[in-house]
mmCIF file of C-alpha atoms and ligand atoms in Angstrom:
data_model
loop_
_atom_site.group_PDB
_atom_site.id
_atom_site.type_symbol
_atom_site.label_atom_id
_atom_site.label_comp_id
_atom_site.label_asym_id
_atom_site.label_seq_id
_atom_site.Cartn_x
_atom_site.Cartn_y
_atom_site.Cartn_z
ATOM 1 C CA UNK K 74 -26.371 -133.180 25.838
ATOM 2 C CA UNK K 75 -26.152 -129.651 27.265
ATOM 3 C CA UNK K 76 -26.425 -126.495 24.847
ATOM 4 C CA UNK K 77 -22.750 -125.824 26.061
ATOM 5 C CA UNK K 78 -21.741 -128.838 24.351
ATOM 6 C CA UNK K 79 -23.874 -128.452 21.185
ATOM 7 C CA UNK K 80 -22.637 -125.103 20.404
ATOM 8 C CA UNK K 81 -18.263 -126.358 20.666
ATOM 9 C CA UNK K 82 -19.683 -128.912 18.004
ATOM 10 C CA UNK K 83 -21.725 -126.428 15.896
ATOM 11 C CA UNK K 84 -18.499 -124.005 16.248
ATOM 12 C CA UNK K 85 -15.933 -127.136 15.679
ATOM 13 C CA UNK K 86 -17.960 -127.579 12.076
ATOM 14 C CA UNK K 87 -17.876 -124.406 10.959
ATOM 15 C CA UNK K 88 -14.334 -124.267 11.594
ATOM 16 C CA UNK K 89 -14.002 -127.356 8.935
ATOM 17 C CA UNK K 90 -15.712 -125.034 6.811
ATOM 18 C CA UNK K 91 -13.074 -122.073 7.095
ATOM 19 C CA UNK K 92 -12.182 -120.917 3.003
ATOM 20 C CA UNK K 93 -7.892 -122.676 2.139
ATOM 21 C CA UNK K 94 -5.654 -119.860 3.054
ATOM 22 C CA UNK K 95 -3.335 -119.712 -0.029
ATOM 23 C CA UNK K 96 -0.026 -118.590 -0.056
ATOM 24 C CA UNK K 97 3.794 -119.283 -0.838
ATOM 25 C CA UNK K 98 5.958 -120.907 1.090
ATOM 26 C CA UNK K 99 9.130 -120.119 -0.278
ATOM 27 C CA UNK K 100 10.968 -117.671 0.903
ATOM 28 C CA UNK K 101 11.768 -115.123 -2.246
ATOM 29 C CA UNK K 102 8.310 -113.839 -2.199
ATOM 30 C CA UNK K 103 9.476 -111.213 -4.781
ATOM 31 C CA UNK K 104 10.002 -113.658 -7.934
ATOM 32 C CA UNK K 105 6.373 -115.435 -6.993
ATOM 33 C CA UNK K 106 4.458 -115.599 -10.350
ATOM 34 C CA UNK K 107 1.278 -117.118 -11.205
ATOM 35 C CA UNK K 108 -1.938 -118.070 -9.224
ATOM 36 C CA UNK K 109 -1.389 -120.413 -5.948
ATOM 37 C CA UNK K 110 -2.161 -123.525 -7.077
ATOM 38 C CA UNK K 111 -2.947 -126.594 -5.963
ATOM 39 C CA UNK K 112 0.686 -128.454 -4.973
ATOM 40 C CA UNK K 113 1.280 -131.830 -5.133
ATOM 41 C CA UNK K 114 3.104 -133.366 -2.236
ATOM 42 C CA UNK K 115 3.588 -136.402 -4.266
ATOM 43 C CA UNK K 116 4.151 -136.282 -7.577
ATOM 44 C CA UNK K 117 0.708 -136.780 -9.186
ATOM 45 C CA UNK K 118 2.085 -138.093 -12.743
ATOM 46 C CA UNK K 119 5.162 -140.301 -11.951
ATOM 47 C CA UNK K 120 4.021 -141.954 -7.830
ATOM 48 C CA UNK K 121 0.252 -141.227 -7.571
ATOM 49 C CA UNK K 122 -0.650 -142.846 -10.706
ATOM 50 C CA UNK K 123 1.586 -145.603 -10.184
ATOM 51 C CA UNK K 124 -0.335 -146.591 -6.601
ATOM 52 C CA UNK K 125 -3.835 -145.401 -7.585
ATOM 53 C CA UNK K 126 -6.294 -147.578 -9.072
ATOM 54 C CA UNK K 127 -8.808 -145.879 -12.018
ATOM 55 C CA UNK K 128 -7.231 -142.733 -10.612
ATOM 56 C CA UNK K 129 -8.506 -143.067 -7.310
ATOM 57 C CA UNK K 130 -6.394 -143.541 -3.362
ATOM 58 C CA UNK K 131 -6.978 -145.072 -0.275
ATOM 59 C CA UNK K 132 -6.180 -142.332 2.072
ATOM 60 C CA UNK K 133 -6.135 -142.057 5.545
ATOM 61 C CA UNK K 134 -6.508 -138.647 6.691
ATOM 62 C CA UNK K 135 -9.990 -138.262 6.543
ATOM 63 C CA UNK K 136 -11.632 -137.688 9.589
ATOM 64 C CA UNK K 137 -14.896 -139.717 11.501
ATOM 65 C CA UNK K 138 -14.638 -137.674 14.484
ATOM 66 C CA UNK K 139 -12.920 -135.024 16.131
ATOM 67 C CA UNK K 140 -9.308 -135.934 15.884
ATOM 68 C CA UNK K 141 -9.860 -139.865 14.706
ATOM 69 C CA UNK K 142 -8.703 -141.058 11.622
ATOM 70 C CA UNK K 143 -10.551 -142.939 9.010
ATOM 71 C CA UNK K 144 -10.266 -143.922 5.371
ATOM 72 C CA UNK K 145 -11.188 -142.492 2.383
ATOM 73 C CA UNK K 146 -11.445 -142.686 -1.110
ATOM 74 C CA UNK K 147 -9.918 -140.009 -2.657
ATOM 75 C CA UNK K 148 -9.052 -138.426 -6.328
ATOM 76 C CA UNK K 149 -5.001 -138.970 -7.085
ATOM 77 C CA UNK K 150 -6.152 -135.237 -8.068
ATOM 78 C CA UNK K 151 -7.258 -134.321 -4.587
ATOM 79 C CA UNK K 152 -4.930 -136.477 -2.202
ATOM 80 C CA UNK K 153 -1.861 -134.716 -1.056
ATOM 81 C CA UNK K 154 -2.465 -131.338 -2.575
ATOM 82 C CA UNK K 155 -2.279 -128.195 -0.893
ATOM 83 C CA UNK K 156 -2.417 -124.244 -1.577
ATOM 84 C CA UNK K 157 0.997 -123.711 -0.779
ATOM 85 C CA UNK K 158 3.238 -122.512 -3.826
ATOM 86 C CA UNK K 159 2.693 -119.666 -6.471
ATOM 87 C CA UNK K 160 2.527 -121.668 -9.939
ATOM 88 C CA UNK K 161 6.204 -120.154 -10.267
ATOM 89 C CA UNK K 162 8.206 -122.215 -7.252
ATOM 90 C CA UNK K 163 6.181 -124.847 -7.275
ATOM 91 C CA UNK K 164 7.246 -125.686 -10.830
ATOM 92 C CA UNK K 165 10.759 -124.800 -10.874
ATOM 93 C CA UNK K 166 11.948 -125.369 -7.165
ATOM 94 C CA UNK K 167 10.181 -129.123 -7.899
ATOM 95 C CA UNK K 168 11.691 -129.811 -11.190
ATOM 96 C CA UNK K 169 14.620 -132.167 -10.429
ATOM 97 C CA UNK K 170 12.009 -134.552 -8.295
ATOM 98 C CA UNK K 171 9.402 -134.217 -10.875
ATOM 99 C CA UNK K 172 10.883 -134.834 -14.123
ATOM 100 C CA UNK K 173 13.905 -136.897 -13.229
ATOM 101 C CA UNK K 174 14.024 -140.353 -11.354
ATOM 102 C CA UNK K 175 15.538 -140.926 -7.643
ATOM 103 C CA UNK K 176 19.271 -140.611 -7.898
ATOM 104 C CA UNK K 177 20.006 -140.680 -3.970
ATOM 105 C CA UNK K 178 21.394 -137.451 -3.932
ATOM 106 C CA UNK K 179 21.206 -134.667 -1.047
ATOM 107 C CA UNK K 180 19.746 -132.142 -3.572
ATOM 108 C CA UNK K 181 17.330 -134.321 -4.973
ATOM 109 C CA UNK K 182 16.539 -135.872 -0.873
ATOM 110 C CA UNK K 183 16.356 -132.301 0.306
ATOM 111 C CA UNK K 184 13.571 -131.178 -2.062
ATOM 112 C CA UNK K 185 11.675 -134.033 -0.906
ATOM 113 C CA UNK K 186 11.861 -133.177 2.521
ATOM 114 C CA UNK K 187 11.054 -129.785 1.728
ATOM 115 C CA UNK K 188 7.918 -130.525 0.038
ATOM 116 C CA UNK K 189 6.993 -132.927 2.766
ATOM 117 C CA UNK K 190 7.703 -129.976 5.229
ATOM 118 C CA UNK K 191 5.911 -127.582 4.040
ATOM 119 C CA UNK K 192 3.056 -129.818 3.669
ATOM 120 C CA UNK K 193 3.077 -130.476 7.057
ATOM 121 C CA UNK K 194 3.847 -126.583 7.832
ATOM 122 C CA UNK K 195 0.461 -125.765 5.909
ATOM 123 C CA UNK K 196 -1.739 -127.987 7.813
ATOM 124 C CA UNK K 197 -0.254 -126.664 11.147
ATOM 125 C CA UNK K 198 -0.961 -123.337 10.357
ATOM 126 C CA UNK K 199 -4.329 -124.133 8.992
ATOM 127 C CA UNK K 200 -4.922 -126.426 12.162
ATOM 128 C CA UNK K 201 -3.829 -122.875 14.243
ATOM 129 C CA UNK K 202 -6.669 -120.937 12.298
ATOM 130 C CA UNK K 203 -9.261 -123.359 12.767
ATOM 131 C CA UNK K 204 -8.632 -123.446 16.392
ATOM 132 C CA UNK K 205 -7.783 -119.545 16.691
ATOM 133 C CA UNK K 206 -11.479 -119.611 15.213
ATOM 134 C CA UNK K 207 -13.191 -121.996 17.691
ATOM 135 C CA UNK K 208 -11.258 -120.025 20.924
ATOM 136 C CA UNK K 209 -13.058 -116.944 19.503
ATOM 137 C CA UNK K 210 -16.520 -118.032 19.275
ATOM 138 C CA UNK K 211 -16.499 -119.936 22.752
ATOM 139 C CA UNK K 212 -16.676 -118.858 26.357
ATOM 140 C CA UNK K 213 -14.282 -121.731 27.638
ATOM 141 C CA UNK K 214 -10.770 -121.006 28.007
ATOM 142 C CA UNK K 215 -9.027 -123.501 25.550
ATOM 143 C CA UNK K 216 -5.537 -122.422 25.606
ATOM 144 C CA UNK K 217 -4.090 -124.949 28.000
ATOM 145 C CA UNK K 218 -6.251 -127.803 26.571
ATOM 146 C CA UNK K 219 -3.630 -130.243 25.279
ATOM 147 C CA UNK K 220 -4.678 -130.777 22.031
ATOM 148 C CA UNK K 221 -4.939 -127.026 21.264
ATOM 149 C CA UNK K 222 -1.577 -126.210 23.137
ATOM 150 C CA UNK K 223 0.089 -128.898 21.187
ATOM 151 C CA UNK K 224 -1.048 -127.375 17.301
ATOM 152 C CA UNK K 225 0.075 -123.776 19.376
ATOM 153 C CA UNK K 226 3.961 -125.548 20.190
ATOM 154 C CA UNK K 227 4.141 -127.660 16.534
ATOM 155 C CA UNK K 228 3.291 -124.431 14.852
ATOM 156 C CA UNK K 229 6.159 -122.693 16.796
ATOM 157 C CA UNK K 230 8.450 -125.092 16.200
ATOM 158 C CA UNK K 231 7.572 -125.643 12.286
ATOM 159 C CA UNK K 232 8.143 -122.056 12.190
ATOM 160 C CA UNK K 233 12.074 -121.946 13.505
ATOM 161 C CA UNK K 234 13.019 -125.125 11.200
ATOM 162 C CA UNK K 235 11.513 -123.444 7.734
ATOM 163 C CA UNK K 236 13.775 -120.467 9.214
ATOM 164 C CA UNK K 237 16.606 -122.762 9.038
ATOM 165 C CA UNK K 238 15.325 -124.376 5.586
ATOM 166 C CA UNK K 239 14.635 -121.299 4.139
ATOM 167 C CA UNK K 240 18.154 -120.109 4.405
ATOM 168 C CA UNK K 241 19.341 -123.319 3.070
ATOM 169 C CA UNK K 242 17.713 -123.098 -0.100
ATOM 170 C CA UNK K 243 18.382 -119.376 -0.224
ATOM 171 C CA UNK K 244 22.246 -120.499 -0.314
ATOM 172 C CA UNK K 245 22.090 -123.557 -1.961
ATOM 173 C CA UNK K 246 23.555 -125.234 1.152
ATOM 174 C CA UNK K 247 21.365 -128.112 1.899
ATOM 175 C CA UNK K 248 23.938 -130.677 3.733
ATOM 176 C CA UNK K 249 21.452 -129.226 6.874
ATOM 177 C CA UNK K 250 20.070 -132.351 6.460
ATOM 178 C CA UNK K 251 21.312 -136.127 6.588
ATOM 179 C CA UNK K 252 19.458 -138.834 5.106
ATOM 180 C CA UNK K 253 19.155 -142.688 5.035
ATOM 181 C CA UNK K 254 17.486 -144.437 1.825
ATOM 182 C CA UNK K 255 16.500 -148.020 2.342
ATOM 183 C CA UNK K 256 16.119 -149.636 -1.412
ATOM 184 C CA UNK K 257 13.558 -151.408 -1.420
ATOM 185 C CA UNK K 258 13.867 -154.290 -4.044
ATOM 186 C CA UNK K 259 10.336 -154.404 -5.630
ATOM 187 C CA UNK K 260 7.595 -152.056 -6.396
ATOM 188 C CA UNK K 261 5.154 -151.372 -3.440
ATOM 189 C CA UNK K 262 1.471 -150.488 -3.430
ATOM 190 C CA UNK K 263 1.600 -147.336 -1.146
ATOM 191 C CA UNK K 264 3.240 -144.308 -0.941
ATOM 192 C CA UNK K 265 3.755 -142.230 1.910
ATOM 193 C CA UNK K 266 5.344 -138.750 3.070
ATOM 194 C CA UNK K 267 5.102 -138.291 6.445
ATOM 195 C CA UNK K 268 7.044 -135.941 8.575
ATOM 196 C CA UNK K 269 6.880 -138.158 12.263
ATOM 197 C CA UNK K 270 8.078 -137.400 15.652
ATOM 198 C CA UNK K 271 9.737 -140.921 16.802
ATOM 199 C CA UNK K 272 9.968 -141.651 21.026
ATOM 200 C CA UNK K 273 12.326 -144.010 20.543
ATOM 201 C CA UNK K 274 14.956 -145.912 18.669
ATOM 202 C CA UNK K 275 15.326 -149.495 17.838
ATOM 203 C CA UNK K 276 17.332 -150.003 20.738
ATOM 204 C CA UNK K 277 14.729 -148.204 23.332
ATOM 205 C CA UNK K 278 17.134 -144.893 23.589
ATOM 206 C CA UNK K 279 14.916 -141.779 24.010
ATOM 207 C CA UNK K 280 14.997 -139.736 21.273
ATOM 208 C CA UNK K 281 11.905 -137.581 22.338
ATOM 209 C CA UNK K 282 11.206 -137.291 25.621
ATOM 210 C CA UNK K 283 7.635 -137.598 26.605
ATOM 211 C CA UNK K 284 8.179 -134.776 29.690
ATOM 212 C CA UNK K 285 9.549 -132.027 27.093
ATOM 213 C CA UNK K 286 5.887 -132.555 25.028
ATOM 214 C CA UNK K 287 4.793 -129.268 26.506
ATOM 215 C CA UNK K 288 7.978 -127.582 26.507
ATOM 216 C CA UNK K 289 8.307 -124.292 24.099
ATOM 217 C CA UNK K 290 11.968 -124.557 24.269
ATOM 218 C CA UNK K 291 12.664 -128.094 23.456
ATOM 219 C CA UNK K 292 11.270 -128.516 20.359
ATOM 220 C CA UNK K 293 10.191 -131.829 18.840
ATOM 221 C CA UNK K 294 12.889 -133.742 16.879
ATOM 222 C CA UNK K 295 11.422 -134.598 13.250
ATOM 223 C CA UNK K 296 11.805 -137.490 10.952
ATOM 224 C CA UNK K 297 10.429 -136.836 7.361
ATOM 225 C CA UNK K 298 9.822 -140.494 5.648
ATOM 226 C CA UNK K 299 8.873 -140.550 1.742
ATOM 227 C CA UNK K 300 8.078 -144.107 0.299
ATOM 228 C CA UNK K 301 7.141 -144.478 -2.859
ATOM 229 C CA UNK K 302 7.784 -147.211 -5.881
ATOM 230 C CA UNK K 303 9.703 -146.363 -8.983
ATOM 231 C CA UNK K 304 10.244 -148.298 -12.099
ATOM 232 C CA UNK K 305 10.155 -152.197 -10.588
ATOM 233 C CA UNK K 306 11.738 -151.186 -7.107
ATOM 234 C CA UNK K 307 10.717 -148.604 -4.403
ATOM 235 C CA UNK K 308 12.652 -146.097 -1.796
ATOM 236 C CA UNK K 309 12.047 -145.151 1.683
ATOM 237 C CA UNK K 310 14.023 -142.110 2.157
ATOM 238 C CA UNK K 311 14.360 -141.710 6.003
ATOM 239 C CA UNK K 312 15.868 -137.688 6.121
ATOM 240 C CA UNK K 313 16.350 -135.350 9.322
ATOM 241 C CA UNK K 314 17.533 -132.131 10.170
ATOM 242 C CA UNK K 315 21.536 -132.680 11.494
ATOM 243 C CA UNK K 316 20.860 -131.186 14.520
ATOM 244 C CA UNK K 317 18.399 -134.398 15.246
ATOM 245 C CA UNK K 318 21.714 -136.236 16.339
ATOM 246 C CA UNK K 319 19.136 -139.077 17.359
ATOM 247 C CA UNK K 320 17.963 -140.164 14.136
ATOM 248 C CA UNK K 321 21.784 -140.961 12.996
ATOM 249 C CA UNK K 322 21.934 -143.884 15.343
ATOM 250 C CA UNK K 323 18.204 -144.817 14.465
ATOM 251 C CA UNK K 324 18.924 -145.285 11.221
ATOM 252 C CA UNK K 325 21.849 -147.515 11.760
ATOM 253 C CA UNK K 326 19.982 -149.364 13.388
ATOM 254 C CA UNK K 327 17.689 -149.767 10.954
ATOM 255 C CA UNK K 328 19.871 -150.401 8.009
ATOM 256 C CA UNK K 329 20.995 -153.508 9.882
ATOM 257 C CA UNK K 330 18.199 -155.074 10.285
ATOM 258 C CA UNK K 331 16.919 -157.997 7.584
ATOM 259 C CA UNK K 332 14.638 -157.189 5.066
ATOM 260 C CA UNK K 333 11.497 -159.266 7.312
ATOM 261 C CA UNK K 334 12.453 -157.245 10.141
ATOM 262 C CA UNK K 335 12.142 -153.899 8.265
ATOM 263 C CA UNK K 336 9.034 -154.501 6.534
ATOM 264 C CA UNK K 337 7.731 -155.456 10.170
ATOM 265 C CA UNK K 338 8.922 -152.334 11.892
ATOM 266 C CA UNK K 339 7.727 -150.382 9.075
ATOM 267 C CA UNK K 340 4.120 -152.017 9.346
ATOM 268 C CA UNK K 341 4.292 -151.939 12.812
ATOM 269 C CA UNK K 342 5.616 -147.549 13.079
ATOM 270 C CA UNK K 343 3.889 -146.165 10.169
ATOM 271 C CA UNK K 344 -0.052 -146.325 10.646
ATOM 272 C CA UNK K 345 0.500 -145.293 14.142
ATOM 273 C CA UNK K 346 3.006 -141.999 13.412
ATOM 274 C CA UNK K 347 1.112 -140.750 10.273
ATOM 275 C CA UNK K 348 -2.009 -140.824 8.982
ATOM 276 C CA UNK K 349 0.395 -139.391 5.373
ATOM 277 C CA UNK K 350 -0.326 -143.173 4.013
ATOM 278 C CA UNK K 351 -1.776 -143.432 0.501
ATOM 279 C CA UNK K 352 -2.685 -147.125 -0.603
ATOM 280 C CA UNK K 353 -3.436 -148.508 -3.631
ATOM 281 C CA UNK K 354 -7.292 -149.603 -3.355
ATOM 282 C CA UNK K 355 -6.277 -153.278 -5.038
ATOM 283 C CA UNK K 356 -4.382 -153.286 -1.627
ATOM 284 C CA UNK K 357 -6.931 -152.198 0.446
ATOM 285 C CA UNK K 358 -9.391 -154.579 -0.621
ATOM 286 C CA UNK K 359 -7.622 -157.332 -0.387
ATOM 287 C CA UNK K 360 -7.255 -156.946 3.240
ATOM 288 C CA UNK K 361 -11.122 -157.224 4.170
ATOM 289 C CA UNK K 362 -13.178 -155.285 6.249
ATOM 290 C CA UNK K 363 -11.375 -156.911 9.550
ATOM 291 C CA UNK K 364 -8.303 -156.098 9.174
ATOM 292 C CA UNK K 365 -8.767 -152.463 7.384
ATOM 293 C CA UNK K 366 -10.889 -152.163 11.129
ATOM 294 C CA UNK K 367 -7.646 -153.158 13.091
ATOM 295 C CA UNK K 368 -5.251 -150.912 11.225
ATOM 296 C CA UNK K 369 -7.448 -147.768 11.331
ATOM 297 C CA UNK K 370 -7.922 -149.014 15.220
ATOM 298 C CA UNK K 371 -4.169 -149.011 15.493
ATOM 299 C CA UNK K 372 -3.769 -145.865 13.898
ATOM 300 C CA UNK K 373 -5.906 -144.244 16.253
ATOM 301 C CA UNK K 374 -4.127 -145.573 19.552
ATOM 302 C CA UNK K 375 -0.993 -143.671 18.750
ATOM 303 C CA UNK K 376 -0.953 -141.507 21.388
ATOM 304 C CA UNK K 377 -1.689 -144.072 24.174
ATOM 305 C CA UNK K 378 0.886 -146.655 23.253
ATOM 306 C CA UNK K 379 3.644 -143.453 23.224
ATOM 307 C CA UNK K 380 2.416 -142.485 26.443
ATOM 308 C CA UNK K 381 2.620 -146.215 26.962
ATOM 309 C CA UNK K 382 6.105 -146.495 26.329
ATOM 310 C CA UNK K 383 7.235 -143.074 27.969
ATOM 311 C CA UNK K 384 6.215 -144.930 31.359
ATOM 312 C CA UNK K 385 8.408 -147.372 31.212
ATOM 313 C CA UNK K 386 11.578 -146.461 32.147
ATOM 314 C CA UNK K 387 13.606 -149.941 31.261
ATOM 315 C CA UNK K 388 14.874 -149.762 27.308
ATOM 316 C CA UNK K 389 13.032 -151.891 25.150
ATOM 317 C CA UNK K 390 14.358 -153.188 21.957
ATOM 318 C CA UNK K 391 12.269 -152.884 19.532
ATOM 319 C CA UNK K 392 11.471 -156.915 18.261
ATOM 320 C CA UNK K 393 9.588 -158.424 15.593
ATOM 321 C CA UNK K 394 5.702 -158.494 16.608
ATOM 322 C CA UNK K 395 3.091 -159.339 14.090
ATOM 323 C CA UNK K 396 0.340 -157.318 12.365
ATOM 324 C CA UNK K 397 -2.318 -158.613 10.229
ATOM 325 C CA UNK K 398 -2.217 -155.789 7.374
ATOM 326 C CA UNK K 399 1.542 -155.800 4.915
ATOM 327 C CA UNK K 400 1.253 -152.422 3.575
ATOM 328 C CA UNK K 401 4.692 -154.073 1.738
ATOM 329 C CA UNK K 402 2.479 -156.601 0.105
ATOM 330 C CA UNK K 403 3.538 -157.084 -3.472
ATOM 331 C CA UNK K 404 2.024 -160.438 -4.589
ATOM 332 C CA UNK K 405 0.633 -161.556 -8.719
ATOM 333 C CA UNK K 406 -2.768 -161.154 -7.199
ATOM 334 C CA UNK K 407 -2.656 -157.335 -6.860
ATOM 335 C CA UNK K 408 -1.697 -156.340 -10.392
HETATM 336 ZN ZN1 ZN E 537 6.173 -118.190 -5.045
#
């Protein structure tokens, strides 16, 4: 290994050493009261104690190598928290998802895509730093290196939708977004909160394009997907911003489909568009070593089955194609 390389390595640690930036996210900076603390994307008394096991997560954003994803057992007290809120919003703007059940309704739906927004927002921006850091200590030019290009474009575009979410909560108008919740009708192991950038719908329409990736001025269309069980059932609330046309029809779509085939799709899309997956360890376990391997493999190939798909230009419907994990798995054995 070269000294050249070494040093990007050395530099690429440190980074992952870089103190939390803490801050608020929303926007009436001038009624912020209280420390920063440490949010909860998902609610840590009602969701993460209902999937954790002795208080403790499978979760899969931690990190083996640059970039890869791995699991990792993590703290319900740890997982899904970031410094993001002043103790003041994140208490009262959270207080109808915290304290009161899942009613359906587009208040209630549009707090939890906020919260699973600006989690996403703060990791952007902390990605940004990190790699604002690395450019600074190294002599190569990184700026048009894809991965650091693409944190550059996700942080510009994060930025122009919390403009438009920002304004929504500041008027109370939140029909900005449109939502889909598929009931589910028993109470799954997992939870998840993932804010995903989907290709293409069931049908094989585009709904990103692959040649706009790099493209400051078309920016990515989001889908923001929270799962989690409550009482003996569990919701997936699909939600997107109205201008995401796309997602409307993907969504019908989905709602159509039998309860086998959405459990499949859902197996199939979610390890490979997020790594926002938090499993119950009873779960995890039960799968073995083997297939715990193949869904952390399939995670990781993300990028090369989209790129994958982008090539070919016939539509492909999506069909039912096996997997040997069922993150949906609900069985006696498990409780
Ligand atoms: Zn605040």
């Amino acid at each position: 290994m070269n000294n050249d390389y070494i040093n990007i390595i050395n530099i690429f640690e440190e980074s992952e050493r870089l103190p939390n930036d803490k801050y608020c996210l929303y926007p009436e900076k001038k009624y912020c009261r209280g420390k920063i603390k440490r949010a909860h994307t998902i609610q840590n008394n009602k969701i993460l104690i209902s999937v954790s096991d002795n208080g403790n997560l499978i979760a899969l954003n931690g990190k083996s190598a640059i970039g890869f994803q791995e699991s990792e057992k993590q703290g319900r007290g740890v997982a899904t928290t970031f410094w993001g809120f002043c103790d003041y919003h994140d208490t009262v703007v959270f207080e109808p998802i915290e304290n009161y059940n899942y009613d359906k309704s587009l208040k209630q739906t549009f707090l939890y895509t906020y919260r699973t927004f600006s989690w996403h927002y703060y990791l952007k921006e902390t990605q940004l730093n990190k790699n604002n850091y690395i450019q600074n200590k190294v002599n190569i030019n990184l700026k048009n290196n894809d991965y650091f290009l693409g944190i550059v474009l996700g942080s510009s575009d994060n930025k122009k939708i919390k403009e438009k979410i920002d304004a929504a909560i500041l008027n109370k108008n939140y029909d900005i977004i449109k939502y889909y919740v598929w009931e589910i009708p028993f109470k799954v192991n997992f939870c998840c909160c993932g804010m995903v950038q989907l290709f293409k719908d069931l049908l094989g329409n585009d709904i990103n394009n692959y040649e706009e990736l790099l493209d400051i001025n078309k920016p990515m269309k989001n889908l923001f997907i929270n799962i989690f069980p409550e009482k003996n059932k569990s919701y997936c609330i699909f939600s997107w911003l109205t201008d995401d046309f796309e997602y409307d029809n993907f969504t019908i779509q989905f709602s159509k489909l039998t309860l086998k085939d959405k459990i499949n799709y859902m197996n199939n899309m979610l390890p490979k568009e997020t790594d926002k997956i938090f499993i119950n360890p009873k779960l995890w376990n039960k799968w073995g070593s083997n297939i715990q391997q193949s869904f952390i493999e399939w995670a990781n190939i993300s990028i090369l089955c989209n790129a994958m798909q982008a090539e070919t230009k016939k539509k492909m419907k999506w069909k039912y194609s096996f997997v040997p994990w069922n993150l949906f798995d609900c069985s006696e054995k498990l409780k």
